[in-house]
Amino acid sequence: MRSTQLNEKGLNAELYWENTELASTVSMIPTSAHSGEGVNDLLHMIVRLTQERMAQSLMYSNTLQCTILEVKVIDGLGCTVDVILVNGEMNAGDQLVVCTTNGPVVAQARALLTPPPNRELRIKAQYINHDNIKAAIGVKICAQGLEHAVAGSPIMVYSPEKGDDLNDIKEEVMKDFSSLQTNLATDAEGVFAQASTLGALEALLEFLRNECKPPIPVHAVAIGPIFKRDVMRAGLMHQKGLPQFATILAFDVPIDNDAVTLAEELNVKIFTADIIYHLFDQYTRHLAATLEAEKEKAKEIAVFPSLCKILPNHVFNQKDPIIVGVEVLEGILKVGTPLCIPHNNFLQVGRVTSIESNHQQVDRAKKGTQCAISIVNDGNPNMMFGRQFTDEHPLYSELNRTSIDSLKKYFKDDLTNADWKLVVKLKTVFSII
């Protein structure tokens, strides 16, 4: 069935055990994400094809090719790095040049360790010490100054007797990390991105900036476990008034317990996942919740533009609360709107506490609506219709720069073009710059 569908797409396909034409026919390998069945067959096919068709690429080379996999602190050994030695050889006592987040470091290899046969580096066991080791093999290197080594970066050996230039080697080991830092220089604000290796970090940044819709800006990055210093850097976004960016997106990294405690104190959100797409989903939900919470707070600050006239013979209560009938001439009149009369020396009439339209309580009235409103003036309870003001002059929403900025940031889509034109008109009335 599947082979027929692939054939319809122009691909020749067969089950891998029936495929005798590997060069022209695609091998189908059934696998299960639930049980893991078929993964061994997939790995077997990959190894077989590479050995048969990429023999030249797999040939051993004397040129050192060594990549850091993980940085670990081991009791009795101190800070170590797990590396994969792909080509070349390494000796105990070699001068290693390592890429770290603080710049290149030259360290002497105190010990080259491997686990016993048929055991992994990650499994605790008595290590075997080597004076010399050749590729290809996984090795644990013990040396000083590796605390900030960058996983995914290369390790090179400095040999003065061979005429090596130390500065050239330092530049080479830092090349990938330096280019990554250059790419980050454009984001003045954004989230904190953290990954387990240099390659994982590059993949995370590529996803956040180019594949996410809309893109997620990244302000700073780090490689390795999350510590208190990382939380403190992410928390700086609160000081900039950007709580939505006070977030760490952590891809395949552990979190220190002290960092978790500090994150709760500083209100820094840490999202972790082994799959990049899950980070985007978590952050999207957090961003929506943060913006909604900010929008709720902004309702107390934002003043919607409105221009109303008091209807003659529709004054139901002249004093505290003042209840009058009005018609909304322009804009949107909302509960909580402060009203004033610019033509009467900018008299502050009070704040709208309720709106009734067609015998129903509503929270807003739009242009053309006739309704009854209740006005309370906490600063001047003696405000009275007929004494300080009449229906001669219209009532204006009292706008200021803070309320306009809040409208632009949180309620832009709630206002029509005509409403924004009224905002411009009221800026002139109230001399708002």
XYZ file of C-alpha atoms in Angstrom:
433
model
C 0.000 0.000 0.000
C 2.712 2.486 1.029
C 4.951 1.472 -1.889
C 2.046 2.122 -4.268
C 1.564 5.622 -2.832
C 5.285 6.339 -3.207
C 5.214 5.008 -6.742
C 2.436 7.476 -7.523
C 4.797 10.230 -6.360
C 7.453 9.044 -8.783
C 9.557 7.070 -6.294
C 10.482 3.429 -6.648
C 10.167 1.859 -3.181
C 10.422 -1.607 -1.663
C 10.639 -3.072 1.829
C 14.316 -3.045 2.709
C 14.655 -6.849 2.905
C 13.175 -7.155 -0.579
C 15.182 -4.328 -2.125
C 17.946 -5.585 -4.393
C 18.515 -2.256 -6.200
C 19.678 0.081 -3.467
C 20.951 2.676 -5.926
C 17.634 3.220 -7.703
C 14.999 2.021 -5.236
C 14.075 3.574 -1.895
C 14.218 1.177 1.062
C 11.179 1.283 3.361
C 11.940 0.359 6.986
C 8.846 -0.093 9.195
C 9.348 1.533 12.605
C 7.190 2.242 15.634
C 7.528 5.430 17.690
C 5.647 3.705 20.543
C 7.526 0.432 20.894
C 10.798 1.340 19.180
C 10.461 -1.663 16.919
C 12.359 -1.209 13.689
C 14.905 1.301 15.020
C 17.636 -1.361 15.038
C 16.832 -2.153 11.428
C 17.038 1.541 10.569
C 20.442 1.888 12.224
C 21.654 -1.283 10.522
C 20.649 0.074 7.115
C 22.369 3.418 7.770
C 25.610 1.702 8.799
C 25.444 -0.673 5.853
C 24.913 2.081 3.305
C 27.658 4.288 4.723
C 30.146 1.432 4.716
C 29.251 0.348 1.201
C 28.787 3.738 -0.459
C 30.801 6.217 1.628
C 33.967 4.223 2.241
C 36.248 7.078 1.182
C 34.543 9.491 3.589
C 34.860 6.971 6.406
C 38.569 6.323 5.903
C 40.799 7.061 8.881
C 42.780 10.325 8.741
C 45.750 11.391 10.854
C 44.387 14.946 11.065
C 42.845 15.424 14.504
C 39.051 15.747 14.488
C 37.580 15.878 17.988
C 34.234 17.322 19.119
C 32.940 18.025 22.627
C 29.730 16.164 23.464
C 29.134 17.100 27.091
C 30.728 18.889 30.053
C 30.486 17.031 33.382
C 31.749 17.378 36.942
C 32.808 13.931 38.243
C 33.631 13.224 41.894
C 37.350 12.613 42.187
C 38.068 13.848 38.662
C 36.734 17.401 38.731
C 35.398 19.018 35.582
C 35.687 16.748 32.544
C 34.534 16.775 28.924
C 33.150 13.836 27.007
C 34.352 13.979 23.414
C 34.092 11.940 20.259
C 37.490 11.399 18.642
C 36.614 10.976 14.956
C 40.086 11.129 13.393
C 43.671 11.361 14.531
C 45.131 10.515 17.918
C 45.553 12.149 21.310
C 48.123 11.719 24.082
C 47.979 12.323 27.811
C 49.856 15.564 28.452
C 48.886 17.171 25.127
C 48.196 20.916 25.151
C 44.507 21.198 24.218
C 42.887 24.358 22.874
C 39.224 24.439 23.901
C 36.351 26.775 22.985
C 34.623 28.206 26.070
C 32.001 30.871 26.624
C 34.784 33.043 28.091
C 37.085 32.623 25.088
C 39.687 30.033 24.054
C 41.444 28.118 26.827
C 44.709 26.176 26.638
C 44.678 23.193 29.011
C 46.887 20.158 29.499
C 45.165 16.784 29.195
C 45.802 15.188 32.589
C 44.029 11.943 31.723
C 42.338 10.244 28.770
C 39.672 7.872 30.053
C 37.369 5.338 28.438
C 34.779 3.036 30.014
C 35.273 -0.720 30.139
C 34.362 -2.585 26.928
C 30.651 -2.625 26.067
C 29.888 0.190 28.511
C 28.860 3.789 27.762
C 30.573 6.956 29.018
C 27.336 7.953 30.769
C 27.285 4.772 32.917
C 29.252 4.952 36.162
C 32.123 2.457 36.127
C 35.855 2.235 36.735
C 37.469 4.069 33.828
C 40.461 2.823 31.857
C 43.347 5.307 31.682
C 45.221 5.691 28.378
C 48.549 7.322 27.552
C 47.638 7.332 23.866
C 44.321 6.846 22.124
C 43.331 6.683 18.440
C 40.093 7.335 16.587
C 37.315 6.543 16.369
C 36.211 6.381 19.995
C 34.430 8.258 22.766
C 36.821 9.673 25.368
C 36.527 11.445 28.722
C 39.204 14.145 29.050
C 40.345 15.466 32.439
C 41.920 18.917 32.367
C 41.876 22.260 34.171
C 39.710 25.173 33.020
C 36.997 23.224 31.182
C 34.059 24.491 33.278
C 32.752 26.748 30.495
C 33.616 24.527 27.517
C 31.060 24.734 24.711
C 29.462 21.412 23.801
C 29.463 20.878 20.044
C 32.695 22.813 19.490
C 35.991 21.273 18.313
C 39.097 20.552 20.380
C 42.517 21.060 18.805
C 46.021 20.076 19.959
C 48.761 22.699 20.159
C 52.232 21.359 19.341
C 54.956 24.045 19.379
C 57.525 21.529 18.151
C 55.460 21.116 14.952
C 55.460 24.864 14.365
C 51.791 25.404 15.313
C 50.651 29.005 15.680
C 48.681 29.253 18.934
C 46.690 32.308 17.853
C 45.579 30.587 14.646
C 44.436 27.526 16.586
C 42.526 29.674 19.092
C 40.773 31.484 16.265
C 39.854 28.195 14.607
C 38.302 26.597 17.717
C 36.282 29.774 18.413
C 35.143 30.262 14.813
C 31.707 28.624 15.081
C 30.917 30.154 18.450
C 32.099 33.617 17.377
C 29.920 33.534 14.268
C 26.969 32.528 16.423
C 27.570 35.473 18.755
C 27.763 37.796 15.738
C 24.354 36.624 14.572
C 22.906 37.471 17.988
C 24.140 41.051 18.073
C 21.021 42.456 16.390
C 18.467 41.548 19.101
C 18.325 44.236 21.771
C 15.422 42.533 23.530
C 13.962 39.050 23.546
C 13.963 35.701 25.300
C 16.955 33.803 26.706
C 17.779 30.711 24.612
C 19.755 27.825 26.080
C 20.719 24.473 24.563
C 22.899 21.484 25.332
C 25.359 21.889 22.439
C 26.486 24.479 19.928
C 24.689 22.644 17.115
C 21.488 22.393 19.155
C 21.674 26.117 19.918
C 22.072 26.947 16.239
C 19.055 24.795 15.415
C 17.024 26.469 18.174
C 17.913 29.974 16.971
C 17.130 29.084 13.380
C 13.729 27.797 14.446
C 12.853 30.747 16.693
C 13.885 33.412 14.204
C 13.021 31.965 10.814
C 10.410 29.245 11.269
C 8.204 30.631 14.060
C 5.284 32.797 12.946
C 5.701 35.454 14.244
C 9.454 35.178 14.922
C 10.567 35.081 18.559
C 13.419 37.553 19.245
C 16.420 36.253 21.201
C 18.343 38.600 23.490
C 20.989 36.236 24.893
C 22.112 32.611 24.688
C 24.017 30.049 26.719
C 25.133 26.453 26.369
C 24.841 23.824 29.071
C 22.816 23.551 32.300
C 20.758 26.498 33.559
C 22.268 28.213 36.603
C 21.340 31.237 38.727
C 23.356 33.612 36.538
C 21.240 32.649 33.529
C 18.020 33.342 35.441
C 19.341 36.735 36.543
C 20.122 37.694 32.937
C 16.653 36.671 31.799
C 15.128 38.635 34.685
C 16.554 41.883 33.296
C 13.618 41.972 30.874
C 11.345 42.843 33.812
C 13.428 45.982 34.389
C 12.890 46.926 30.747
C 9.137 46.554 31.142
C 9.010 43.431 28.945
C 7.697 40.618 31.158
C 6.796 38.509 28.121
C 10.540 38.174 27.411
C 11.562 37.303 30.999
C 11.703 33.708 29.807
C 14.293 30.990 29.261
C 13.674 28.567 26.398
C 15.787 25.552 27.300
C 16.354 22.848 24.703
C 17.558 19.522 26.103
C 19.337 20.941 29.182
C 19.057 20.265 32.949
C 18.165 22.988 35.478
C 20.041 23.609 38.719
C 17.791 23.549 41.816
C 19.000 26.982 42.949
C 18.098 28.339 39.521
C 14.539 27.023 39.887
C 14.181 28.759 43.255
C 15.550 32.057 41.930
C 13.299 31.877 38.863
C 10.247 31.709 41.114
C 11.489 34.716 43.115
C 12.231 36.822 40.010
C 9.120 35.633 38.131
C 11.211 34.214 35.294
C 9.538 31.435 33.329
C 11.690 28.454 32.330
C 10.348 26.240 29.553
C 12.188 22.996 28.847
C 11.663 20.411 26.130
C 13.523 17.746 24.196
C 11.637 18.749 21.036
C 12.014 22.290 19.675
C 8.383 22.574 18.546
C 7.188 21.965 22.108
C 9.141 25.024 23.262
C 7.285 27.164 20.754
C 3.919 25.830 21.939
C 4.768 26.491 25.599
C 6.045 29.993 24.921
C 3.072 30.875 22.714
C 0.656 29.963 25.501
C 2.745 31.940 28.017
C 2.874 34.967 25.705
C -0.895 34.949 25.204
C -1.504 34.692 28.966
C 1.013 37.472 29.715
C -0.462 39.852 27.163
C -3.982 39.137 28.407
C -2.934 39.915 31.987
C -1.265 43.138 30.851
C -4.360 44.061 28.870
C -6.503 43.646 31.987
C -4.201 45.988 33.905
C -4.204 48.434 30.998
C -7.983 48.757 31.153
C -7.521 50.971 34.213
C -5.174 53.256 32.279
C -6.494 53.235 28.728
C -9.151 55.852 27.980
C -11.151 55.305 24.814
C -11.860 58.444 22.756
C -15.446 59.714 22.859
C -17.444 62.871 22.257
C -20.961 63.064 23.704
C -23.700 65.624 23.959
C -26.140 65.804 26.858
C -29.693 65.391 25.650
C -31.968 68.296 26.709
C -34.699 67.369 29.171
C -32.938 64.070 29.931
C -31.382 64.945 33.289
C -32.508 62.327 35.820
C -30.282 63.290 38.731
C -28.323 66.516 39.005
C -25.886 65.598 41.776
C -23.769 62.661 43.009
C -24.319 60.579 41.056
C -25.186 62.741 38.084
C -27.490 60.768 35.781
C -28.111 62.176 32.327
C -29.129 61.021 28.899
C -26.441 61.425 26.228
C -25.848 60.713 22.565
C -22.424 59.455 21.505
C -21.419 61.730 18.633
C -18.021 60.150 17.989
C -15.858 57.332 19.315
C -16.612 54.806 22.046
C -17.928 55.708 25.509
C -16.939 53.091 28.102
C -17.584 52.564 31.784
C -14.694 54.156 33.687
C -14.149 56.947 31.154
C -13.218 60.305 32.755
C -15.250 63.138 31.217
C -14.422 66.805 30.985
C -15.629 69.939 29.211
C -12.734 71.740 27.445
C -14.993 74.710 26.593
C -15.607 75.240 30.303
C -11.964 75.700 31.311
C -11.416 71.924 31.084
C -13.905 71.231 33.867
C -13.532 67.655 35.150
C -17.130 66.412 35.359
C -16.337 62.969 36.739
C -15.983 59.324 35.749
C -18.656 57.178 34.077
C -19.704 54.444 36.506
C -22.513 52.827 34.506
C -24.185 52.918 31.090
C -27.783 51.895 30.392
C -29.055 51.376 26.848
C -32.510 50.016 25.994
C -33.075 49.271 29.699
C -29.945 47.095 29.849
C -26.605 47.684 31.544
C -23.739 47.740 29.015
C -20.022 48.424 29.336
C -19.746 50.627 26.247
C -21.733 52.729 23.781
C -20.637 53.435 20.235
C -21.239 56.326 17.851
C -24.903 57.120 17.330
C -26.061 55.411 20.539
C -28.389 57.244 22.923
C -28.082 56.044 26.505
C -28.248 57.057 30.140
C -24.993 57.371 32.046
C -24.131 57.724 35.717
C -21.241 60.069 36.578
C -19.391 60.193 39.915
C -16.771 62.780 40.827
C -14.754 61.497 43.796
C -12.573 64.609 43.829
C -15.523 67.008 43.913
C -18.716 65.383 45.256
C -20.468 68.771 45.003
C -20.289 68.736 41.211
C -23.794 69.531 40.034
C -25.534 69.724 36.674
C -27.058 73.152 36.134
C -24.539 74.828 38.455
C -21.025 74.075 37.132
C -22.123 72.839 33.676
C -25.180 72.445 31.438
C -26.101 70.713 28.196
C -24.673 73.628 26.253
C -21.237 72.053 25.704
C -20.334 68.441 24.788
C -18.527 66.007 27.067
C -15.053 64.805 26.032
C -13.053 61.760 27.118
C -10.073 63.108 29.043
C -7.050 61.632 27.280
C -3.365 61.900 28.175
C -0.127 60.520 26.740
C -0.169 57.417 28.968
C -3.714 56.477 27.987
C -2.962 56.935 24.269
C 0.171 54.754 24.517
C -1.893 52.085 26.275
C -4.496 52.211 23.506
C -1.814 51.757 20.857
C -0.190 48.826 22.627
C -3.170 46.810 23.838
C -6.365 48.030 22.169
C -5.264 48.964 18.672
C -7.637 46.499 17.037
C -10.593 47.659 19.155
C -10.611 51.097 17.520
C -11.683 51.947 13.970
C -9.949 54.454 11.694
C -12.592 57.007 12.669
C -11.819 56.399 16.342
C -8.111 56.995 15.740
C -8.920 60.225 13.916
C -10.816 61.285 17.032
C -7.728 60.464 19.111
C -5.697 62.806 16.901
C -8.379 65.489 17.330
C -8.376 65.094 21.136
C -4.563 65.298 21.226
C -4.930 68.813 19.822
C -7.739 69.682 22.260
C -5.709 68.548 25.296
C -2.338 69.726 23.914
C -0.840 66.250 24.070
C 2.574 65.937 22.473
